[in-house]
GROMACS .gro file of C-alpha atoms in nm:
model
  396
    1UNK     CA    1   1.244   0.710  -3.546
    2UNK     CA    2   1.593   0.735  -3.431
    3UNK     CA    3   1.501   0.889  -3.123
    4UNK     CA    4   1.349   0.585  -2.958
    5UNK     CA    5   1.646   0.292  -3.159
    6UNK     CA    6   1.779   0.268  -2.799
    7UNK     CA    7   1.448   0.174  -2.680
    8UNK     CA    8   1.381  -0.126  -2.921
    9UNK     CA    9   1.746  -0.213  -2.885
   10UNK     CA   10   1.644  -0.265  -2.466
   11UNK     CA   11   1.317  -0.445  -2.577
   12UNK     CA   12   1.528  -0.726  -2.823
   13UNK     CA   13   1.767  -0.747  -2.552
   14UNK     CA   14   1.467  -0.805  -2.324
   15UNK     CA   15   1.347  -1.025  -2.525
   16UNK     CA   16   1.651  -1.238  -2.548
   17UNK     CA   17   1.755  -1.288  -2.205
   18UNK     CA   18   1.417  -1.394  -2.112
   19UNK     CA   19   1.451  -1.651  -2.398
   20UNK     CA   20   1.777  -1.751  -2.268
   21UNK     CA   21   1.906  -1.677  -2.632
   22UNK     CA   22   2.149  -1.407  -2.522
   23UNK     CA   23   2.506  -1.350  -2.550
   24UNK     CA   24   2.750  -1.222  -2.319
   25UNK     CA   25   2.858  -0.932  -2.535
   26UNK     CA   26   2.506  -0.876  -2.547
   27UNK     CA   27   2.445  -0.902  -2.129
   28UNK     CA   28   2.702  -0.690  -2.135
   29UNK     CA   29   2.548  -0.403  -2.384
   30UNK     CA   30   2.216  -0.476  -2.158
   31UNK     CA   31   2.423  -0.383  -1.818
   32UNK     CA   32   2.557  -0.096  -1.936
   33UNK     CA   33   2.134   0.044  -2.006
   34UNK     CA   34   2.081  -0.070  -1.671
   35UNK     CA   35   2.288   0.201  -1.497
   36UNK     CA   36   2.017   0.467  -1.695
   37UNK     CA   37   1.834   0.504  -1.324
   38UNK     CA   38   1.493   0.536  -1.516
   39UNK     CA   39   1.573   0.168  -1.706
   40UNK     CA   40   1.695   0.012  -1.382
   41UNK     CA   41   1.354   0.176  -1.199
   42UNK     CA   42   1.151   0.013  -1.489
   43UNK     CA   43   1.365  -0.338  -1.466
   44UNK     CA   44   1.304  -0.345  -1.074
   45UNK     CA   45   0.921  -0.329  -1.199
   46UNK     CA   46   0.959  -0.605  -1.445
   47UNK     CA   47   1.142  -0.817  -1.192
   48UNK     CA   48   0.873  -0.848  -0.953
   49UNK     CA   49   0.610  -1.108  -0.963
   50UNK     CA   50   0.321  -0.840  -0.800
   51UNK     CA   51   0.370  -0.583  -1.078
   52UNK     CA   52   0.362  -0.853  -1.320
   53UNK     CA   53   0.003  -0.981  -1.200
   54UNK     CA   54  -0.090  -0.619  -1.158
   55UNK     CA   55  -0.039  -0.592  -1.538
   56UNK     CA   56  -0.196  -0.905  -1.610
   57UNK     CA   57  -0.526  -0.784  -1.459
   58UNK     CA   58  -0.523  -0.463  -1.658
   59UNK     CA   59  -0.472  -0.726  -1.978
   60UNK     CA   60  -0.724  -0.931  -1.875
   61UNK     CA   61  -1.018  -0.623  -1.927
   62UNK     CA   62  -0.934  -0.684  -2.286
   63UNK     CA   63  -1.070  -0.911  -2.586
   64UNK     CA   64  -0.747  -1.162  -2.510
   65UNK     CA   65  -0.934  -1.264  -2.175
   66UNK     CA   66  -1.026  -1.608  -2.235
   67UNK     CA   67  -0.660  -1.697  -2.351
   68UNK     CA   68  -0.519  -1.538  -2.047
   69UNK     CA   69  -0.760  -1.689  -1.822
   70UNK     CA   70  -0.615  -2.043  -1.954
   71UNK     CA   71  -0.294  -1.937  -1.895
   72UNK     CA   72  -0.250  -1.818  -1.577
   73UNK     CA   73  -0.482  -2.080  -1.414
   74UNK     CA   74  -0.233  -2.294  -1.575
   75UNK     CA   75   0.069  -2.106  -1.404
   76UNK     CA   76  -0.080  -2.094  -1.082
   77UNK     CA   77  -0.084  -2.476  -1.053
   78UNK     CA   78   0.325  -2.420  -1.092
   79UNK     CA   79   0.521  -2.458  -0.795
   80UNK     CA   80   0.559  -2.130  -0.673
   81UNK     CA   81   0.900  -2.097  -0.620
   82UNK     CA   82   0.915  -2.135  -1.096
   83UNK     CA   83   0.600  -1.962  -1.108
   84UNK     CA   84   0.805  -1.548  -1.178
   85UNK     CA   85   1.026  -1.787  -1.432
   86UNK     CA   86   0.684  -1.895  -1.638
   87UNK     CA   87   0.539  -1.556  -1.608
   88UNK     CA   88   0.832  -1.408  -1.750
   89UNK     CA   89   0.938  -1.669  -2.008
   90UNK     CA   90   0.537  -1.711  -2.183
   91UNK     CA   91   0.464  -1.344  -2.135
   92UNK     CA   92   0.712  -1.151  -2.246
   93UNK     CA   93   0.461  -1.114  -2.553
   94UNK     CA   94   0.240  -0.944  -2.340
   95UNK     CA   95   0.465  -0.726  -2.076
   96UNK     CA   96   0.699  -0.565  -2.285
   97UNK     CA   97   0.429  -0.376  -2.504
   98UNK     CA   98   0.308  -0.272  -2.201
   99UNK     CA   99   0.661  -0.134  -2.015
  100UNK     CA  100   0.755  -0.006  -2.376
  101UNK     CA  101   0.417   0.231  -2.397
  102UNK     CA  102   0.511   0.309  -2.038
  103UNK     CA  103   0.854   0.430  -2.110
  104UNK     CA  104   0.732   0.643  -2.401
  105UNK     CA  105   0.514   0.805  -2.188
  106UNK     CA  106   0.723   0.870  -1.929
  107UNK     CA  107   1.019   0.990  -2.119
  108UNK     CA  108   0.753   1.202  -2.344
  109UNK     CA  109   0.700   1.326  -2.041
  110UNK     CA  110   1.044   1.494  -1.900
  111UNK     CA  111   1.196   1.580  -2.225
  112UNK     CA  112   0.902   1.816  -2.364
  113UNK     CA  113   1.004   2.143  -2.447
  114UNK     CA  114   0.987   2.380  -2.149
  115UNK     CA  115   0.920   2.133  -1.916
  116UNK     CA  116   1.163   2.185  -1.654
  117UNK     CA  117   1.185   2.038  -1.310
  118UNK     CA  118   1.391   2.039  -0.969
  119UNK     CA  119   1.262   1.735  -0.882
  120UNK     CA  120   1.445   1.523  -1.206
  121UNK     CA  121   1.764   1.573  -1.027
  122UNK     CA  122   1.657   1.584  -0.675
  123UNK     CA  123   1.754   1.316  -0.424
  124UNK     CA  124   1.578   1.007  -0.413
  125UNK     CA  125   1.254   0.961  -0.120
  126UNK     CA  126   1.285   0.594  -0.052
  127UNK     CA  127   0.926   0.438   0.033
  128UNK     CA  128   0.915   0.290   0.428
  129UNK     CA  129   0.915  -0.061   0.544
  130UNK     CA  130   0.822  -0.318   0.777
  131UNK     CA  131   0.884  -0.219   1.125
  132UNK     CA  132   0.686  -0.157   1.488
  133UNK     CA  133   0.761  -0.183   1.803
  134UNK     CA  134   0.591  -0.477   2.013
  135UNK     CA  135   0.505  -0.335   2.369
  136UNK     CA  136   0.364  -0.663   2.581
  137UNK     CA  137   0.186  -0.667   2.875
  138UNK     CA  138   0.490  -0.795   3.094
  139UNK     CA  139   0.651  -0.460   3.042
  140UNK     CA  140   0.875  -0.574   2.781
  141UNK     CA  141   0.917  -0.442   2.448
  142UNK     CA  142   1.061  -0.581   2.091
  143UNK     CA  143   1.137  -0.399   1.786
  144UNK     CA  144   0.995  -0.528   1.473
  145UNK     CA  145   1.228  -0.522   1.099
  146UNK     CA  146   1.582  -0.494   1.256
  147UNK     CA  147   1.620  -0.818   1.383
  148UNK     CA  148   1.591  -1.232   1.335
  149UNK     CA  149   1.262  -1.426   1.428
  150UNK     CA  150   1.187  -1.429   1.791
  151UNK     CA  151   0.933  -1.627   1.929
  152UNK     CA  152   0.805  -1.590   2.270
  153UNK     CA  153   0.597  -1.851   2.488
  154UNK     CA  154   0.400  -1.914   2.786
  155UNK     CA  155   0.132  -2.155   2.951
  156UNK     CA  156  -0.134  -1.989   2.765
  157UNK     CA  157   0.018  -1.872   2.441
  158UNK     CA  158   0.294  -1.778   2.187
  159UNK     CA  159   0.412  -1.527   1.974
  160UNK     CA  160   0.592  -1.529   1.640
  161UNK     CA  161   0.713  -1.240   1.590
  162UNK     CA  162   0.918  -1.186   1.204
  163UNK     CA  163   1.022  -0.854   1.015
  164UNK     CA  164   0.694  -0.776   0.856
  165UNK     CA  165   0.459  -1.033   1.068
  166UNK     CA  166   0.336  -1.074   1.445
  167UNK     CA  167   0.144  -1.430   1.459
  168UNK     CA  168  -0.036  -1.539   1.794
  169UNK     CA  169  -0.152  -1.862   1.906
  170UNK     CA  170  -0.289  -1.942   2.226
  171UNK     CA  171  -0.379  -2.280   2.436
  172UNK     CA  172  -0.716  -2.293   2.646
  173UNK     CA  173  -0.773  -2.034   2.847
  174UNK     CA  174  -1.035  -1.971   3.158
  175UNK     CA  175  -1.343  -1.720   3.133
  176UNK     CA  176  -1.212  -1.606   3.491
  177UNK     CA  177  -0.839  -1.510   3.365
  178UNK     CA  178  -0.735  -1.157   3.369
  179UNK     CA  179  -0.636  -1.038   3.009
  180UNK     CA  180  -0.316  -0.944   2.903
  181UNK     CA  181  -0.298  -0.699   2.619
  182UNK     CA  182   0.009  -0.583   2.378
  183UNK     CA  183  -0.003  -0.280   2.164
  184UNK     CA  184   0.174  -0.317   1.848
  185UNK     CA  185   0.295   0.090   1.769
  186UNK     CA  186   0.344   0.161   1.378
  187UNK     CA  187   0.584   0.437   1.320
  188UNK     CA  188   0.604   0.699   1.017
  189UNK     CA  189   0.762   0.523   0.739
  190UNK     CA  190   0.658   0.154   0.896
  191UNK     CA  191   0.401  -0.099   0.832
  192UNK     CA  192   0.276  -0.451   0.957
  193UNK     CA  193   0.061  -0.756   0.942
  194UNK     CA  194  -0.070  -0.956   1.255
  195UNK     CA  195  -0.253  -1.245   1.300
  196UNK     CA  196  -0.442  -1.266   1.621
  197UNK     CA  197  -0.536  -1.559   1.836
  198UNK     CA  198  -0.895  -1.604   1.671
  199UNK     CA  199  -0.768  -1.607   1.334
  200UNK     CA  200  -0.801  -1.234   1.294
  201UNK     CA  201  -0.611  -1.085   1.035
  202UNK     CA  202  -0.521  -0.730   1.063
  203UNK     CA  203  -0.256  -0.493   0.841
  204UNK     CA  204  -0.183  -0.172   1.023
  205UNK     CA  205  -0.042   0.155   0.815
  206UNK     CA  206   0.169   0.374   0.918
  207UNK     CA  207   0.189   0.583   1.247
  208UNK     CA  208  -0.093   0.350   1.431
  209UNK     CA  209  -0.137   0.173   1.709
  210UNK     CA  210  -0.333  -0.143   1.782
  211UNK     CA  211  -0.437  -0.221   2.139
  212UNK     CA  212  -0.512  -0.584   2.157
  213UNK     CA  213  -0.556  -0.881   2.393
  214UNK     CA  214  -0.335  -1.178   2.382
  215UNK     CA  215  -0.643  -1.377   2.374
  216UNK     CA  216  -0.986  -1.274   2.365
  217UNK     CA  217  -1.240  -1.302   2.642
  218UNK     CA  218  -1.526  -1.575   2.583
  219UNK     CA  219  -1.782  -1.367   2.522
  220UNK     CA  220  -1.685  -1.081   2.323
  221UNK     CA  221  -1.366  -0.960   2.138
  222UNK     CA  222  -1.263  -0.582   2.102
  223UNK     CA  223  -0.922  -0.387   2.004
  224UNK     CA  224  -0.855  -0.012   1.990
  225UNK     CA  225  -0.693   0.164   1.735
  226UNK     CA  226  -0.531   0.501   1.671
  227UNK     CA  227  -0.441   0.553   1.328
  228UNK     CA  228  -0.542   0.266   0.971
  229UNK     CA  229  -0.617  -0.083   0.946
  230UNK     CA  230  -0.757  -0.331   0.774
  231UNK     CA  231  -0.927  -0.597   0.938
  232UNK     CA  232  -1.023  -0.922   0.771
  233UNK     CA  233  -1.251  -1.097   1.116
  234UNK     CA  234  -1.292  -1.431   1.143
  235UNK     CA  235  -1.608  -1.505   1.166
  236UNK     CA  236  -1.828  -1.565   1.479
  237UNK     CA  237  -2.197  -1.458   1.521
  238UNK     CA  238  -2.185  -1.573   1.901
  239UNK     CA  239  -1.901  -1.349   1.963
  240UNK     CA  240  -1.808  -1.030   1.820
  241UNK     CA  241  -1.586  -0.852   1.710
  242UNK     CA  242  -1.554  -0.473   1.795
  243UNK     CA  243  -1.319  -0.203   1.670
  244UNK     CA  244  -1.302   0.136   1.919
  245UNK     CA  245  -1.156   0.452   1.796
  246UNK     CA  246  -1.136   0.787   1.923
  247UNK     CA  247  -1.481   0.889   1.777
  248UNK     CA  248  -1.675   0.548   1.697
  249UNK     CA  249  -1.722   0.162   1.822
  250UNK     CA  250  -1.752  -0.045   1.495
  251UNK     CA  251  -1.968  -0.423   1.561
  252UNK     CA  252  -1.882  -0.695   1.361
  253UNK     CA  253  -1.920  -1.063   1.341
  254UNK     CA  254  -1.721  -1.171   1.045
  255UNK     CA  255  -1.619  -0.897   0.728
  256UNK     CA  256  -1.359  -0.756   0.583
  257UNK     CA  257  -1.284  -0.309   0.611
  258UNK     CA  258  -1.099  -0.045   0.655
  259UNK     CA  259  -1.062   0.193   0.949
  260UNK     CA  260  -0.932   0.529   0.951
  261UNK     CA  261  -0.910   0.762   1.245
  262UNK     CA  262  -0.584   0.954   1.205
  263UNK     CA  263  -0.522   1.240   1.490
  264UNK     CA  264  -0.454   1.473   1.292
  265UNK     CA  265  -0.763   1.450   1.026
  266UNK     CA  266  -1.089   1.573   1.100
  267UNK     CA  267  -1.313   1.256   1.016
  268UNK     CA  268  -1.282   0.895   1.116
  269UNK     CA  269  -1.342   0.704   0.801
  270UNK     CA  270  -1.479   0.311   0.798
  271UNK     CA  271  -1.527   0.180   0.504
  272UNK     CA  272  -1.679  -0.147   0.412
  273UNK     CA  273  -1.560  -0.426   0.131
  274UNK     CA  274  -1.725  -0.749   0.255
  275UNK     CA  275  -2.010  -0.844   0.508
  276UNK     CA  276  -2.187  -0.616   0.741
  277UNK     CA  277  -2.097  -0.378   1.028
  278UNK     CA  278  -2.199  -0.128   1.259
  279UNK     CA  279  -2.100   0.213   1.362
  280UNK     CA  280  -2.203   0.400   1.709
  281UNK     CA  281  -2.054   0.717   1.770
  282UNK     CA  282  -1.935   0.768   2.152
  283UNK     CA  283  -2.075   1.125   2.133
  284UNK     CA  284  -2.278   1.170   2.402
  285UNK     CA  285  -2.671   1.113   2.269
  286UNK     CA  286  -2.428   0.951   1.976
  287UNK     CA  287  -2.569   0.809   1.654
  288UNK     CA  288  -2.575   0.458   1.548
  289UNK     CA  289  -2.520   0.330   1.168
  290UNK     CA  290  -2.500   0.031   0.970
  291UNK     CA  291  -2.361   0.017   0.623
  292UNK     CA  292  -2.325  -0.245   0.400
  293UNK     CA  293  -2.031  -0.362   0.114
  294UNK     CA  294  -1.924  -0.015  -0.130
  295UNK     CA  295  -2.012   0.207   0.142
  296UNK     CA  296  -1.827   0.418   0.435
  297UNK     CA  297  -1.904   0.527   0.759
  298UNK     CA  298  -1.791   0.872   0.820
  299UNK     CA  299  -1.782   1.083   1.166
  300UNK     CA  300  -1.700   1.414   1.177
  301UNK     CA  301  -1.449   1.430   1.504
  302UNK     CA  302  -1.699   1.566   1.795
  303UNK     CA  303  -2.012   1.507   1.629
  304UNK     CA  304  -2.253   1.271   1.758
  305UNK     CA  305  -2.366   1.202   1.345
  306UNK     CA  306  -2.296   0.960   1.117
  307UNK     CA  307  -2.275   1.021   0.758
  308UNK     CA  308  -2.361   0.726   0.521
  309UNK     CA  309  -2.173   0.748   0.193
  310UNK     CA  310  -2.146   0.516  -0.145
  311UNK     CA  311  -1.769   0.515  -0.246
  312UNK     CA  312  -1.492   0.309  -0.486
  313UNK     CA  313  -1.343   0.107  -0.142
  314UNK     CA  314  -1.050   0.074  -0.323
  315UNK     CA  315  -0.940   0.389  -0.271
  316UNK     CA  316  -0.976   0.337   0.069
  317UNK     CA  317  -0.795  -0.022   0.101
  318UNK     CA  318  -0.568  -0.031  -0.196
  319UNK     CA  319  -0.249   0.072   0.044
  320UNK     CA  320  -0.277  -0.299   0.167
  321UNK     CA  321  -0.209  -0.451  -0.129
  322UNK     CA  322   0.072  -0.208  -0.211
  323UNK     CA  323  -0.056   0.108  -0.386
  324UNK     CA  324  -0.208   0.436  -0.365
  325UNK     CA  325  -0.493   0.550  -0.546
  326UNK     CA  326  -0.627   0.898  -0.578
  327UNK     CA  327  -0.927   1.050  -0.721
  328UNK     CA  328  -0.987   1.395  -0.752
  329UNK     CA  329  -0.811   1.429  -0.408
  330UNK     CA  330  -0.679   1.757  -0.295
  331UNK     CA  331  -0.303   1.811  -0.315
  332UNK     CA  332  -0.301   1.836   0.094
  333UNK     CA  333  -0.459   1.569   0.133
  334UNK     CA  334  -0.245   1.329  -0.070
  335UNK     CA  335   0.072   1.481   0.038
  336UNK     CA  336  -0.065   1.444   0.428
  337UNK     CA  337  -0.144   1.041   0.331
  338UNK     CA  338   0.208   0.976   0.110
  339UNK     CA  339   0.402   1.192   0.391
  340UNK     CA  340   0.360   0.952   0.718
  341UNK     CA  341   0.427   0.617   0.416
  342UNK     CA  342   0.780   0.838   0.289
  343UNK     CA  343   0.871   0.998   0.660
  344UNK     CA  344   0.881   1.286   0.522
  345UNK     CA  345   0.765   1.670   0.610
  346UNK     CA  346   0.560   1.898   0.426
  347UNK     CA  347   0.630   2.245   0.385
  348UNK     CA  348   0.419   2.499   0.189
  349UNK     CA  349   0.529   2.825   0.041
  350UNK     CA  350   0.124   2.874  -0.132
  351UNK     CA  351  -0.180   2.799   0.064
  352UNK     CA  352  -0.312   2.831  -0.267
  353UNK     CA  353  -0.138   2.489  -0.394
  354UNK     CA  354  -0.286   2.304  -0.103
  355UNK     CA  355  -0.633   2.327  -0.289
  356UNK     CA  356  -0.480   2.158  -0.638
  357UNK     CA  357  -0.715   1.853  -0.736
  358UNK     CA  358  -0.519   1.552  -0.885
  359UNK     CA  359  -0.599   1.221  -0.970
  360UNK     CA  360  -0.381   0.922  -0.994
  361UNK     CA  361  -0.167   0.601  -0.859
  362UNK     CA  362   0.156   0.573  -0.668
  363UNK     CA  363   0.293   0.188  -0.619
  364UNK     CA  364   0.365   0.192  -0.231
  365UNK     CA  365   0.760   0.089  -0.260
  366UNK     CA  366   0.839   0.273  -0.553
  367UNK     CA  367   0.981   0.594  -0.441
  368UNK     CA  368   0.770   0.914  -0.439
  369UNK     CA  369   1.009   1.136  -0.708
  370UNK     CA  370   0.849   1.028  -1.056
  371UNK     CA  371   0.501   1.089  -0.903
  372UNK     CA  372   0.584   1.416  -0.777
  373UNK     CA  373   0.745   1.479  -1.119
  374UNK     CA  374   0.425   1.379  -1.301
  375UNK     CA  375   0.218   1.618  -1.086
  376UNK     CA  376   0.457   1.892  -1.166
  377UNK     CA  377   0.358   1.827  -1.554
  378UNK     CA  378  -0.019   1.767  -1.480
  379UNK     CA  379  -0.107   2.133  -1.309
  380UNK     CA  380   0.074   2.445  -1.149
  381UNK     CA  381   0.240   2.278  -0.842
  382UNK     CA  382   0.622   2.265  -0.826
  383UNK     CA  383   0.811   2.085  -0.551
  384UNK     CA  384   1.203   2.105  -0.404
  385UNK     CA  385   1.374   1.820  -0.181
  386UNK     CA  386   1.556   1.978   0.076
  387UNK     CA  387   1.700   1.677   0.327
  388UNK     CA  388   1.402   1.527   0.419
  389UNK     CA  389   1.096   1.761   0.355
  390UNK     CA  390   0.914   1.851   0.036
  391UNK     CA  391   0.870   2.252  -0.018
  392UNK     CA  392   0.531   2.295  -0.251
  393UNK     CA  393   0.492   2.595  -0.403
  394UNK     CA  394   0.297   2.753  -0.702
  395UNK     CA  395   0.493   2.712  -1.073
  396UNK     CA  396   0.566   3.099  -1.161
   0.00000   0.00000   0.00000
């Protein structure tokens, strides 16, 4: 039991500074835990109001549901800006069971006997960020995450653009008027949300592009995309909405999905959470497809098919609200989707290792170490840090 005193002593000292019952001494004594980089990785957890929600979900699958329910509709009605406080100061019940199992786990983890890793000791892979580059049709270009609001304007329409957002808005325009398009370019390690001029709202992932007008034609609107995105489409059954990619034109009127069409992967994925769409391939003699909510739309790069296939769309659209999910994913492939999020290279010393199956979820701005670390103790991959590229190899 006197392994894990330390533990409960971070817990009471939780407990009281969340109460506001604490002493300085005792701040103090709660500081000096904080420089322990796995406490201060588990306090930067605590401390923000999305993992705290996250956690309430997973609580809410459980016989204390109806009591929960109460609360939190009741702390929603708080003014937002109080809301983290309220979380923090009724729940504390409920988190820190939750963060103490965690940290048992996790320490279980890295200090069995003849577990040994490079990676505990490695330097730290920061997660990326929000930041593009605007390119507009006037030939000028803005960078996105390095800089203070700009907002552009013209006759016809404006343009908020903010670290993580572009927002358009646009005043009448004529059938007759020649469109102007901007391409909003992702790069590895980047990210961004726009809004376009119907009320579109679109999240693009890193290293992707989005082709779009300023402001749609009357009777149709399309983009083109290289890369992921989630679209949520306003809705409009007199004109819509279409999504080109290198392989596919995707038809919608009003939904919400996720497209995929990476250059380097052989299959353009969609994959559908709300509404309807359809899929034509641009093969020549090309297939056409609908597919309704839990499925996804997948062409094989060159083939005129379409494959029709039931899936879990979260794995699919879970990087938009800030985490990975994996299942039974090969170690390639989840090293190929976490490498363009970290900018950061792969290298492999086993062709063997690139066939490993894992499981399992990453939050998208913690950094990519303690997962890496966790596959390590899961199988018979090992990995080494060396500047900014991961070496995989096979555990001797």
């Amino acid at each position: 039991m006197k392994a894990f005193e330390p533990i409960f002593e971070i817990i009471n000292l939780l407990k009281k500074e969340l109460s506001g019952t604490i002493t300085e001494l005792e701040k103090n004594q709660l500081k000096e835990w904080e420089k322990d980089s796995r406490i201060l990785s588990l306090l930067e957890k605590f401390n923000r109001e999305s993992y705290l929600e996250k956690k309430f979900s997973e609580l809410d699958r459980y016989d204390a549901k109806q009591a929960f329910d109460e609360f939190y509709e009741r702390v929603q009605k708080t003014n937002p800006k109080h809301r983290l406080y309220q979380l923090l100061k009724y729940a504390a019940v409920l988190i820190i069971p939750l963060l103490f199992a965690g940290y048992l786990i996790w320490n279980a983890n890295l200090s069995e006997p003849g577990f040994r890793s490079e990676m505990i000791n490695a330097p730290i892979i920061k997660p990326g960020n929000q930041i593009a580059k605007l390119f507009m049709a006037d030939g000028q270009s803005l960078l996105l995450g390095r800089q203070s609001d700009t907002l552009i304007e013209s006759k016809t329409f404006s343009i908020q653009a903010t670290k993580g957002a572009i927002t358009y808005k646009t005043n009448t325009q004529s059938a007759s008027e020649e469109l102007l398009y901007n391409t909003a370019v992702v790069p590895r390690g980047g990210e961004i949300s726009l809004l376009l001029s119907d009320g579109t709202k679109v999240w693009l992932n890193s290293e992707s592009e989005l082709k779009y007008p300023v402001a749609f034609a009357t009777g149709y609107r399309e983009v083109k995309l290289k890369g992921e995105a989630y679209f949520e489409v306003t809705s409009s059954k007199s004109k819509p909405f279409y999504v080109t990619t290198s392989e596919g034109q995707i038809k919608v009127t009003g939904t919400h999905f996720n497209v995929r069409d990476y250059e380097d992967e052989a299959h353009t994925y969609t994959t559908l959470v709300e509404g309807k769409v359809s899929i034509r391939s641009l093969c020549e003699s090309g297939n056409y497809l609908s597919i309704e909510p839990g499925y996804q739309a997948i062409i094989k790069k060159g083939s005129p098919d379409i494959e029709r296939k039931a899936v879990d769309v979260t794995l699919f659209t879970a990087w938009k609200d800030g985490l990975f999910k994996f299942d039974r994913q090969s170690l390639e492939n989840i090293l190929q989707t976490l490498s363009r999020w970290y900018n950061i290279e792969i290298f492999y010393e086993s062709e063997q290792v690139k066939n490993y199956v894992y499981s399992g979820d990453l939050e998208r701005y913690d950094n990519i170490n303690q997962f890496l670390i966790m596959i390590e103790k899961s199988g018979n991959a090992k990995f080494r840090i060396i500047d900014n590229a991961v070496v995989v190899d096979i555990k001797n």
